[in-house]
Amino acid sequence: MMTESAESEATGKAGLKVGAAAPEFELHGDDGKLHRLSEFRGRTVVLYFYPRDNTPGCTQESCNFRDHSAAYAEKGAVVIGISPDSVASHQKFKEKFALNFLLLADPGAQVAARYGAWGEKNMYGKKSMGLIRSTFVIGGDGRLTAVYRQVKVAGHVQKVLGGLAG
């Protein structure tokens, strides 16, 4: 079982690891526009997958990214959140918590699956398929510079920030 502490060596079900090319995607954002990963080429992207808008852990993680957005910007990084929720859900979530970064809708979780952020979860002994909280740092060249799997919310945003160059 992989934990967040193994981020630099992590490989997931999709086989993604540090140094690999980040899978391209095209998803609708909370701004109503269609976004591709390639539009951020040349910038560091912190791509975090979270299970659901307006749930305690996901709200805390998103608000932590919001609260540290200036520090991420100082390091030249753009933060993007992805979940299976709809664009409308993202719009409400973003407004409710004054989130200051892009949220992308992945309703079929196809992008999450390509990143290895969709799979079997075990909660209180019950196994189910779902989104696995994960964060990927993508360098300006489109390659993964860090991979964080099975993320625990507490301290995660600071840990990712501390690992960024700049």
PDB file of C-alpha atoms in Angstrom:
ATOM      1  CA  MET A   1       0.000   0.000   0.000  1.00  0.00           C
ATOM      2  CA  MET A   2       1.420   3.364  -1.049  1.00  0.00           C
ATOM      3  CA  THR A   3       1.289   6.337   1.236  1.00  0.00           C
ATOM      4  CA  GLU A   4       1.918   9.988   0.691  1.00  0.00           C
ATOM      5  CA  SER A   5       5.385   9.642   2.222  1.00  0.00           C
ATOM      6  CA  ALA A   6       6.429   7.615  -0.815  1.00  0.00           C
ATOM      7  CA  GLU A   7       5.611  10.436  -3.241  1.00  0.00           C
ATOM      8  CA  SER A   8       8.889  10.620  -5.136  1.00  0.00           C
ATOM      9  CA  GLU A   9       8.944   6.901  -5.852  1.00  0.00           C
ATOM     10  CA  ALA A  10       5.219   6.433  -6.326  1.00  0.00           C
ATOM     11  CA  THR A  11       3.751   4.545  -9.217  1.00  0.00           C
ATOM     12  CA  GLY A  12       0.069   3.974  -9.434  1.00  0.00           C
ATOM     13  CA  LYS A  13      -2.243   1.694 -11.316  1.00  0.00           C
ATOM     14  CA  ALA A  14      -1.771   3.908 -14.363  1.00  0.00           C
ATOM     15  CA  GLY A  15       1.988   3.391 -14.046  1.00  0.00           C
ATOM     16  CA  LEU A  16       2.672   7.108 -13.715  1.00  0.00           C
ATOM     17  CA  LYS A  17       5.845   8.034 -11.937  1.00  0.00           C
ATOM     18  CA  VAL A  18       8.179  10.978 -11.633  1.00  0.00           C
ATOM     19  CA  GLY A  19       9.721  11.743 -15.027  1.00  0.00           C
ATOM     20  CA  ALA A  20       6.799  10.336 -17.039  1.00  0.00           C
ATOM     21  CA  ALA A  21       4.826  12.520 -19.418  1.00  0.00           C
ATOM     22  CA  ALA A  22       1.607  13.719 -17.803  1.00  0.00           C
ATOM     23  CA  PRO A  23      -1.428  12.431 -19.720  1.00  0.00           C
ATOM     24  CA  GLU A  24      -3.073  15.138 -21.829  1.00  0.00           C
ATOM     25  CA  PHE A  25      -6.728  15.864 -21.105  1.00  0.00           C
ATOM     26  CA  GLU A  26      -9.569  18.096 -22.164  1.00  0.00           C
ATOM     27  CA  LEU A  27     -12.177  18.962 -19.521  1.00  0.00           C
ATOM     28  CA  HIS A  28     -14.742  21.670 -18.860  1.00  0.00           C
ATOM     29  CA  GLY A  29     -13.931  24.138 -16.103  1.00  0.00           C
ATOM     30  CA  ASP A  30     -16.003  26.017 -13.586  1.00  0.00           C
ATOM     31  CA  ASP A  31     -15.497  29.037 -15.883  1.00  0.00           C
ATOM     32  CA  GLY A  32     -17.574  27.316 -18.598  1.00  0.00           C
ATOM     33  CA  LYS A  33     -14.560  26.886 -20.887  1.00  0.00           C
ATOM     34  CA  LEU A  34     -12.918  23.752 -22.229  1.00  0.00           C
ATOM     35  CA  HIS A  35      -9.368  23.357 -20.878  1.00  0.00           C
ATOM     36  CA  ARG A  36      -6.448  21.222 -21.995  1.00  0.00           C
ATOM     37  CA  LEU A  37      -3.367  20.424 -19.952  1.00  0.00           C
ATOM     38  CA  SER A  38      -1.244  21.640 -22.880  1.00  0.00           C
ATOM     39  CA  GLU A  39      -2.507  25.224 -22.417  1.00  0.00           C
ATOM     40  CA  PHE A  40      -0.393  25.370 -19.244  1.00  0.00           C
ATOM     41  CA  ARG A  41       2.834  24.242 -20.958  1.00  0.00           C
ATOM     42  CA  GLY A  42       5.789  26.254 -19.686  1.00  0.00           C
ATOM     43  CA  ARG A  43       4.293  26.556 -16.193  1.00  0.00           C
ATOM     44  CA  THR A  44       4.370  24.254 -13.201  1.00  0.00           C
ATOM     45  CA  VAL A  45       0.936  22.715 -12.656  1.00  0.00           C
ATOM     46  CA  VAL A  46      -0.231  21.308  -9.324  1.00  0.00           C
ATOM     47  CA  LEU A  47      -3.066  19.002 -10.360  1.00  0.00           C
ATOM     48  CA  TYR A  48      -5.031  17.621  -7.444  1.00  0.00           C
ATOM     49  CA  PHE A  49      -7.786  15.021  -7.696  1.00  0.00           C
ATOM     50  CA  TYR A  50     -10.394  15.098  -4.954  1.00  0.00           C
ATOM     51  CA  PRO A  51     -13.508  12.936  -4.482  1.00  0.00           C
ATOM     52  CA  ARG A  52     -16.386  15.392  -4.114  1.00  0.00           C
ATOM     53  CA  ASP A  53     -17.332  19.055  -3.734  1.00  0.00           C
ATOM     54  CA  ASN A  54     -18.690  20.189  -0.350  1.00  0.00           C
ATOM     55  CA  THR A  55     -17.460  17.238   1.701  1.00  0.00           C
ATOM     56  CA  PRO A  56     -15.332  17.891   4.798  1.00  0.00           C
ATOM     57  CA  GLY A  57     -11.961  16.593   3.580  1.00  0.00           C
ATOM     58  CA  CYS A  58     -12.328  17.957   0.067  1.00  0.00           C
ATOM     59  CA  THR A  59     -13.436  21.354   1.341  1.00  0.00           C
ATOM     60  CA  GLN A  60     -10.495  21.511   3.737  1.00  0.00           C
ATOM     61  CA  GLU A  61      -7.999  20.520   1.029  1.00  0.00           C
ATOM     62  CA  SER A  62      -9.424  23.048  -1.437  1.00  0.00           C
ATOM     63  CA  CYS A  63      -9.459  25.825   1.157  1.00  0.00           C
ATOM     64  CA  ASN A  64      -5.855  24.981   2.074  1.00  0.00           C
ATOM     65  CA  PHE A  65      -4.847  25.405  -1.585  1.00  0.00           C
ATOM     66  CA  ARG A  66      -6.786  28.700  -1.623  1.00  0.00           C
ATOM     67  CA  ASP A  67      -5.061  29.916   1.535  1.00  0.00           C
ATOM     68  CA  HIS A  68      -1.608  29.132   0.121  1.00  0.00           C
ATOM     69  CA  SER A  69      -2.289  30.386  -3.410  1.00  0.00           C
ATOM     70  CA  ALA A  70       0.056  33.385  -3.108  1.00  0.00           C
ATOM     71  CA  ALA A  71       2.935  31.114  -2.086  1.00  0.00           C
ATOM     72  CA  TYR A  72       2.193  28.786  -5.020  1.00  0.00           C
ATOM     73  CA  ALA A  73       2.106  31.769  -7.390  1.00  0.00           C
ATOM     74  CA  GLU A  74       5.468  32.984  -6.029  1.00  0.00           C
ATOM     75  CA  LYS A  75       6.914  29.642  -7.093  1.00  0.00           C
ATOM     76  CA  GLY A  76       5.327  30.003 -10.535  1.00  0.00           C
ATOM     77  CA  ALA A  77       2.805  27.217  -9.999  1.00  0.00           C
ATOM     78  CA  VAL A  78      -0.817  27.089 -11.076  1.00  0.00           C
ATOM     79  CA  VAL A  79      -3.214  24.964  -8.993  1.00  0.00           C
ATOM     80  CA  ILE A  80      -6.017  22.994 -10.679  1.00  0.00           C
ATOM     81  CA  GLY A  81      -8.571  20.792  -8.906  1.00  0.00           C
ATOM     82  CA  ILE A  82     -10.340  17.880 -10.618  1.00  0.00           C
ATOM     83  CA  SER A  83     -13.270  15.822  -9.356  1.00  0.00           C
ATOM     84  CA  PRO A  84     -16.121  13.829 -10.896  1.00  0.00           C
ATOM     85  CA  ASP A  85     -18.592  16.587  -9.949  1.00  0.00           C
ATOM     86  CA  SER A  86     -20.406  18.633 -12.602  1.00  0.00           C
ATOM     87  CA  VAL A  87     -19.424  22.105 -13.772  1.00  0.00           C
ATOM     88  CA  ALA A  88     -22.495  23.501 -11.953  1.00  0.00           C
ATOM     89  CA  SER A  89     -21.409  21.834  -8.716  1.00  0.00           C
ATOM     90  CA  HIS A  90     -17.892  23.247  -9.131  1.00  0.00           C
ATOM     91  CA  GLN A  91     -19.288  26.745  -9.720  1.00  0.00           C
ATOM     92  CA  LYS A  92     -21.290  26.621  -6.470  1.00  0.00           C
ATOM     93  CA  PHE A  93     -18.381  25.089  -4.525  1.00  0.00           C
ATOM     94  CA  LYS A  94     -15.946  27.688  -5.832  1.00  0.00           C
ATOM     95  CA  GLU A  95     -18.272  30.571  -4.994  1.00  0.00           C
ATOM     96  CA  LYS A  96     -19.210  29.248  -1.544  1.00  0.00           C
ATOM     97  CA  PHE A  97     -15.561  28.946  -0.452  1.00  0.00           C
ATOM     98  CA  ALA A  98     -14.043  31.787  -2.549  1.00  0.00           C
ATOM     99  CA  LEU A  99     -11.680  29.372  -4.283  1.00  0.00           C
ATOM    100  CA  ASN A 100      -9.219  31.215  -6.493  1.00  0.00           C
ATOM    101  CA  PHE A 101      -8.142  28.515  -8.925  1.00  0.00           C
ATOM    102  CA  LEU A 102      -9.630  26.448 -11.716  1.00  0.00           C
ATOM    103  CA  LEU A 103     -11.845  23.436 -10.984  1.00  0.00           C
ATOM    104  CA  LEU A 104     -12.327  20.904 -13.774  1.00  0.00           C
ATOM    105  CA  ALA A 105     -15.229  18.465 -14.138  1.00  0.00           C
ATOM    106  CA  ASP A 106     -14.337  14.823 -14.858  1.00  0.00           C
ATOM    107  CA  PRO A 107     -17.857  13.306 -14.574  1.00  0.00           C
ATOM    108  CA  GLY A 108     -16.915   9.875 -15.914  1.00  0.00           C
ATOM    109  CA  ALA A 109     -13.577   9.887 -14.042  1.00  0.00           C
ATOM    110  CA  GLN A 110     -11.747   8.983 -17.264  1.00  0.00           C
ATOM    111  CA  VAL A 111      -8.968  11.497 -16.585  1.00  0.00           C
ATOM    112  CA  ALA A 112      -8.694  10.345 -12.978  1.00  0.00           C
ATOM    113  CA  ALA A 113      -8.325   6.764 -14.232  1.00  0.00           C
ATOM    114  CA  ARG A 114      -5.569   7.788 -16.669  1.00  0.00           C
ATOM    115  CA  TYR A 115      -3.665   9.323 -13.764  1.00  0.00           C
ATOM    116  CA  GLY A 116      -4.256   6.309 -11.504  1.00  0.00           C
ATOM    117  CA  ALA A 117      -6.499   8.380  -9.218  1.00  0.00           C
ATOM    118  CA  TRP A 118      -9.503   6.095  -9.711  1.00  0.00           C
ATOM    119  CA  GLY A 119      -9.582   2.632  -8.218  1.00  0.00           C
ATOM    120  CA  GLU A 120     -10.557   0.383  -5.380  1.00  0.00           C
ATOM    121  CA  LYS A 121     -10.976   2.072  -2.022  1.00  0.00           C
ATOM    122  CA  ASN A 122     -11.427   0.476   1.358  1.00  0.00           C
ATOM    123  CA  MET A 123     -13.427   2.471   3.896  1.00  0.00           C
ATOM    124  CA  TYR A 124     -14.305   0.879   7.206  1.00  0.00           C
ATOM    125  CA  GLY A 125     -13.799  -2.557   5.684  1.00  0.00           C
ATOM    126  CA  LYS A 126     -16.104  -1.892   2.744  1.00  0.00           C
ATOM    127  CA  LYS A 127     -14.466  -1.994  -0.682  1.00  0.00           C
ATOM    128  CA  SER A 128     -15.728   0.180  -3.503  1.00  0.00           C
ATOM    129  CA  MET A 129     -14.497   1.928  -6.627  1.00  0.00           C
ATOM    130  CA  GLY A 130     -13.921   5.644  -6.330  1.00  0.00           C
ATOM    131  CA  LEU A 131     -11.604   8.574  -6.650  1.00  0.00           C
ATOM    132  CA  ILE A 132      -8.358   8.244  -4.720  1.00  0.00           C
ATOM    133  CA  ARG A 133      -7.167  11.617  -3.400  1.00  0.00           C
ATOM    134  CA  SER A 134      -3.962  12.273  -5.348  1.00  0.00           C
ATOM    135  CA  THR A 135      -1.783  15.204  -6.412  1.00  0.00           C
ATOM    136  CA  PHE A 136       0.527  15.456  -9.407  1.00  0.00           C
ATOM    137  CA  VAL A 137       3.102  18.173  -9.966  1.00  0.00           C
ATOM    138  CA  ILE A 138       3.753  18.693 -13.660  1.00  0.00           C
ATOM    139  CA  GLY A 139       6.779  20.666 -14.825  1.00  0.00           C
ATOM    140  CA  GLY A 140       6.726  23.191 -17.619  1.00  0.00           C
ATOM    141  CA  ASP A 141       7.921  20.469 -20.003  1.00  0.00           C
ATOM    142  CA  GLY A 142       4.795  18.363 -19.333  1.00  0.00           C
ATOM    143  CA  ARG A 143       6.602  15.759 -17.241  1.00  0.00           C
ATOM    144  CA  LEU A 144       5.739  14.717 -13.689  1.00  0.00           C
ATOM    145  CA  THR A 145       8.086  16.142 -11.085  1.00  0.00           C
ATOM    146  CA  ALA A 146       6.236  14.770  -8.035  1.00  0.00           C
ATOM    147  CA  VAL A 147       3.445  12.277  -7.371  1.00  0.00           C
ATOM    148  CA  TYR A 148       1.444  12.121  -4.145  1.00  0.00           C
ATOM    149  CA  ARG A 149      -0.983   9.211  -3.744  1.00  0.00           C
ATOM    150  CA  GLN A 150      -3.546   8.360  -1.081  1.00  0.00           C
ATOM    151  CA  VAL A 151      -3.172  11.874   0.253  1.00  0.00           C
ATOM    152  CA  LYS A 152      -4.046  12.742   3.825  1.00  0.00           C
ATOM    153  CA  VAL A 153      -5.405  16.309   3.896  1.00  0.00           C
ATOM    154  CA  ALA A 154      -3.603  17.564   7.008  1.00  0.00           C
ATOM    155  CA  GLY A 155      -0.318  19.184   5.983  1.00  0.00           C
ATOM    156  CA  HIS A 156      -0.528  18.045   2.365  1.00  0.00           C
ATOM    157  CA  VAL A 157      -0.765  21.468   0.703  1.00  0.00           C
ATOM    158  CA  GLN A 158       2.272  22.680   2.655  1.00  0.00           C
ATOM    159  CA  LYS A 159       4.196  19.513   1.792  1.00  0.00           C
ATOM    160  CA  VAL A 160       3.550  19.961  -1.948  1.00  0.00           C
ATOM    161  CA  LEU A 161       4.519  23.635  -1.712  1.00  0.00           C
ATOM    162  CA  GLY A 162       7.747  22.748   0.089  1.00  0.00           C
ATOM    163  CA  GLY A 163       8.663  20.361  -2.725  1.00  0.00           C
ATOM    164  CA  LEU A 164       8.310  22.962  -5.485  1.00  0.00           C
ATOM    165  CA  ALA A 165      11.394  24.538  -7.010  1.00  0.00           C
ATOM    166  CA  GLY A 166      11.527  28.282  -7.156  1.00  0.00           C
TER     167      GLY A 166
END
